[in-house]
Amino acid sequence: VTNPLCYEETGIVSSVITGGTPPYIEDWGVYNPDSLLAGTYNVGVTDANNCFNSEIITISEPLELSFVASVIDVSCLGSSEGSISLSITGGMPPYVEDFGGYNPDSLLAGNYNVGVTDANNCYYYEVITVTEPLPLELVFSTTNDSCDIPGTVIPVFSGGTSPYYVDFFGEDPLSLIAGIYFCTLIDSNGCTITESFSIEGVDSTFLVNVITTDVLCNGNTDGSAFVNIIGGVPPFITDWNGFNNTTLSS
């Protein structure tokens, strides 16, 4: 009996017959003795005198060669600290692992054909995937510094791995004067992104010139007053304390 070297391959049985009277007739049923899968077979032999004998032949095979892959995914987009380690079972040790030329302890995100060959040259492979997080993105929603109201910023972020930490380098995001600022976003894996944003300022000082037209006759209401504003940010609101600025008396 020549047993198969690999799982689900075929073995061979060669018969050596003694006794009886040749010639002999072997009976393997529907099976081919040169190509037998693992299992038990009832083999019979009949000689020239019609004498008969039989035996049960067993073909055995190794356990199926396989492995379980343990994957450590990439923690930050574009980095190469991903890894794959194998727990191999079945077949016949020692084993040779094949990562297609890649270092299994320093992998970028992607798909890898990983194979194992045992001492009998049996082979097994799987496609193993190393993943990475989405890219960190950081944008800002701002309000500008206006008069006595300071500017503010709200960071809006996505990607990476939550939870996140936001660093404004000591600035209070709810009380900002006009200027350019920087903000760093750090996720739970230590991945970082730094972006800048600006707060626009408004000149809170403005000059008001009042242009008047006097009443022509005593008791008339044909006087008027208008304001000319320089600076500030239009539109402006003028308050005449209830009077109509185009029909003023003295």
PDB file of N, CA, C and O in Angstrom, residues 21 35-36 42 46 54 56 71 73 86 95 97 102 104 155 161 197 200 212 228 238 250:
ATOM      1  N   THR A  21      -3.709 -21.693  -7.283  1.00  0.00           N
ATOM      2  CA  THR A  21      -3.223 -22.095  -8.607  1.00  0.00           C
ATOM      3  C   THR A  21      -3.398 -20.934  -9.565  1.00  0.00           C
ATOM      4  O   THR A  21      -4.522 -20.492  -9.806  1.00  0.00           O
ATOM      5  N   SER A  35      -5.368   4.203  -8.287  1.00  0.00           N
ATOM      6  CA  SER A  35      -5.872   5.542  -8.004  1.00  0.00           C
ATOM      7  C   SER A  35      -7.002   5.432  -6.978  1.00  0.00           C
ATOM      8  O   SER A  35      -8.188   5.472  -7.326  1.00  0.00           O
ATOM      9  N   LEU A  36      -6.599   5.316  -5.721  1.00  0.00           N
ATOM     10  CA  LEU A  36      -7.570   5.092  -4.649  1.00  0.00           C
ATOM     11  C   LEU A  36      -7.533   6.249  -3.654  1.00  0.00           C
ATOM     12  O   LEU A  36      -6.470   6.596  -3.122  1.00  0.00           O
ATOM     13  N   ASN A  42     -12.690  -3.632  -0.157  1.00  0.00           N
ATOM     14  CA  ASN A  42     -12.775  -5.106  -0.073  1.00  0.00           C
ATOM     15  C   ASN A  42     -12.242  -5.679  -1.392  1.00  0.00           C
ATOM     16  O   ASN A  42     -12.842  -5.507  -2.445  1.00  0.00           O
ATOM     17  N   THR A  46      -9.490 -14.660  -7.075  1.00  0.00           N
ATOM     18  CA  THR A  46      -9.955 -16.008  -7.465  1.00  0.00           C
ATOM     19  C   THR A  46      -8.851 -16.674  -8.282  1.00  0.00           C
ATOM     20  O   THR A  46      -8.288 -16.048  -9.196  1.00  0.00           O
ATOM     21  N   SER A  54     -10.369 -13.011   0.177  1.00  0.00           N
ATOM     22  CA  SER A  54     -10.521 -11.542   0.136  1.00  0.00           C
ATOM     23  C   SER A  54      -9.879 -10.926   1.366  1.00  0.00           C
ATOM     24  O   SER A  54      -9.700 -11.589   2.400  1.00  0.00           O
ATOM     25  N   ILE A  56      -9.549  -6.814   3.407  1.00  0.00           N
ATOM     26  CA  ILE A  56      -9.937  -5.396   3.464  1.00  0.00           C
ATOM     27  C   ILE A  56      -8.659  -4.573   3.514  1.00  0.00           C
ATOM     28  O   ILE A  56      -7.811  -4.751   4.390  1.00  0.00           O
ATOM     29  N   VAL A  71      -4.611  38.563  11.816  1.00  0.00           N
ATOM     30  CA  VAL A  71      -4.273  39.796  11.090  1.00  0.00           C
ATOM     31  C   VAL A  71      -4.297  40.980  12.044  1.00  0.00           C
ATOM     32  O   VAL A  71      -5.236  41.152  12.823  1.00  0.00           O
ATOM     33  N   ASP A  73      -4.430  44.874  11.508  1.00  0.00           N
ATOM     34  CA  ASP A  73      -4.646  45.839  10.438  1.00  0.00           C
ATOM     35  C   ASP A  73      -3.787  47.086  10.636  1.00  0.00           C
ATOM     36  O   ASP A  73      -3.285  47.371  11.733  1.00  0.00           O
ATOM     37  N   LEU A  86       0.453  33.001  11.029  1.00  0.00           N
ATOM     38  CA  LEU A  86      -0.288  31.795  10.678  1.00  0.00           C
ATOM     39  C   LEU A  86      -0.218  30.753  11.784  1.00  0.00           C
ATOM     40  O   LEU A  86       0.840  30.539  12.386  1.00  0.00           O
ATOM     41  N   TYR A  95       6.858  23.102   7.942  1.00  0.00           N
ATOM     42  CA  TYR A  95       6.123  23.866   6.949  1.00  0.00           C
ATOM     43  C   TYR A  95       6.965  25.040   6.442  1.00  0.00           C
ATOM     44  O   TYR A  95       7.807  25.572   7.155  1.00  0.00           O
ATOM     45  N   GLU A  97       6.250  28.808   4.883  1.00  0.00           N
ATOM     46  CA  GLU A  97       5.248  29.841   4.622  1.00  0.00           C
ATOM     47  C   GLU A  97       5.701  30.720   3.458  1.00  0.00           C
ATOM     48  O   GLU A  97       6.879  31.059   3.347  1.00  0.00           O
ATOM     49  N   TYR A 102       6.623  39.443   0.435  1.00  0.00           N
ATOM     50  CA  TYR A 102       6.347  40.506   1.400  1.00  0.00           C
ATOM     51  C   TYR A 102       6.792  40.094   2.804  1.00  0.00           C
ATOM     52  O   TYR A 102       6.797  38.912   3.148  1.00  0.00           O
ATOM     53  N   PRO A 104       5.826  39.650   6.363  1.00  0.00           N
ATOM     54  CA  PRO A 104       4.517  39.541   7.038  1.00  0.00           C
ATOM     55  C   PRO A 104       4.390  40.411   8.281  1.00  0.00           C
ATOM     56  O   PRO A 104       3.285  40.561   8.811  1.00  0.00           O
ATOM     57  N   PRO A 155     -14.611  72.457  14.907  1.00  0.00           N
ATOM     58  CA  PRO A 155     -13.983  71.508  13.986  1.00  0.00           C
ATOM     59  C   PRO A 155     -14.976  70.418  13.585  1.00  0.00           C
ATOM     60  O   PRO A 155     -15.775  69.956  14.398  1.00  0.00           O
ATOM     61  N   THR A 161      -9.943  56.608  13.440  1.00  0.00           N
ATOM     62  CA  THR A 161     -10.585  55.724  14.417  1.00  0.00           C
ATOM     63  C   THR A 161     -10.953  56.531  15.647  1.00  0.00           C
ATOM     64  O   THR A 161     -10.081  57.137  16.283  1.00  0.00           O
ATOM     65  N   PHE A 197      -6.898  77.451   9.817  1.00  0.00           N
ATOM     66  CA  PHE A 197      -8.142  78.171   9.525  1.00  0.00           C
ATOM     67  C   PHE A 197      -7.928  79.632   9.888  1.00  0.00           C
ATOM     68  O   PHE A 197      -7.001  79.974  10.632  1.00  0.00           O
ATOM     69  N   GLU A 200     -11.718  86.133  10.331  1.00  0.00           N
ATOM     70  CA  GLU A 200     -11.684  87.490   9.794  1.00  0.00           C
ATOM     71  C   GLU A 200     -12.106  88.483  10.875  1.00  0.00           C
ATOM     72  O   GLU A 200     -12.931  88.183  11.737  1.00  0.00           O
ATOM     73  N   THR A 212     -27.194 118.445   7.830  1.00  0.00           N
ATOM     74  CA  THR A 212     -28.506 119.019   8.162  1.00  0.00           C
ATOM     75  C   THR A 212     -28.912 120.094   7.168  1.00  0.00           C
ATOM     76  O   THR A 212     -28.069 120.742   6.529  1.00  0.00           O
ATOM     77  N   ASN A 228     -23.880 110.430   7.232  1.00  0.00           N
ATOM     78  CA  ASN A 228     -22.888 109.846   6.324  1.00  0.00           C
ATOM     79  C   ASN A 228     -21.921 109.021   7.190  1.00  0.00           C
ATOM     80  O   ASN A 228     -21.201 109.597   8.027  1.00  0.00           O
ATOM     81  N   THR A 238     -30.206 103.419  11.738  1.00  0.00           N
ATOM     82  CA  THR A 238     -30.214 104.738  12.391  1.00  0.00           C
ATOM     83  C   THR A 238     -31.492 104.892  13.206  1.00  0.00           C
ATOM     84  O   THR A 238     -32.574 104.484  12.780  1.00  0.00           O
ATOM     85  N   SER A 250     -37.491 123.307  13.972  1.00  0.00           N
ATOM     86  CA  SER A 250     -36.320 123.835  14.671  1.00  0.00           C
ATOM     87  C   SER A 250     -36.366 123.417  16.144  1.00  0.00           C
ATOM     88  O   SER A 250     -37.430 123.115  16.681  1.00  0.00           O
TER      89      SER A 250
END
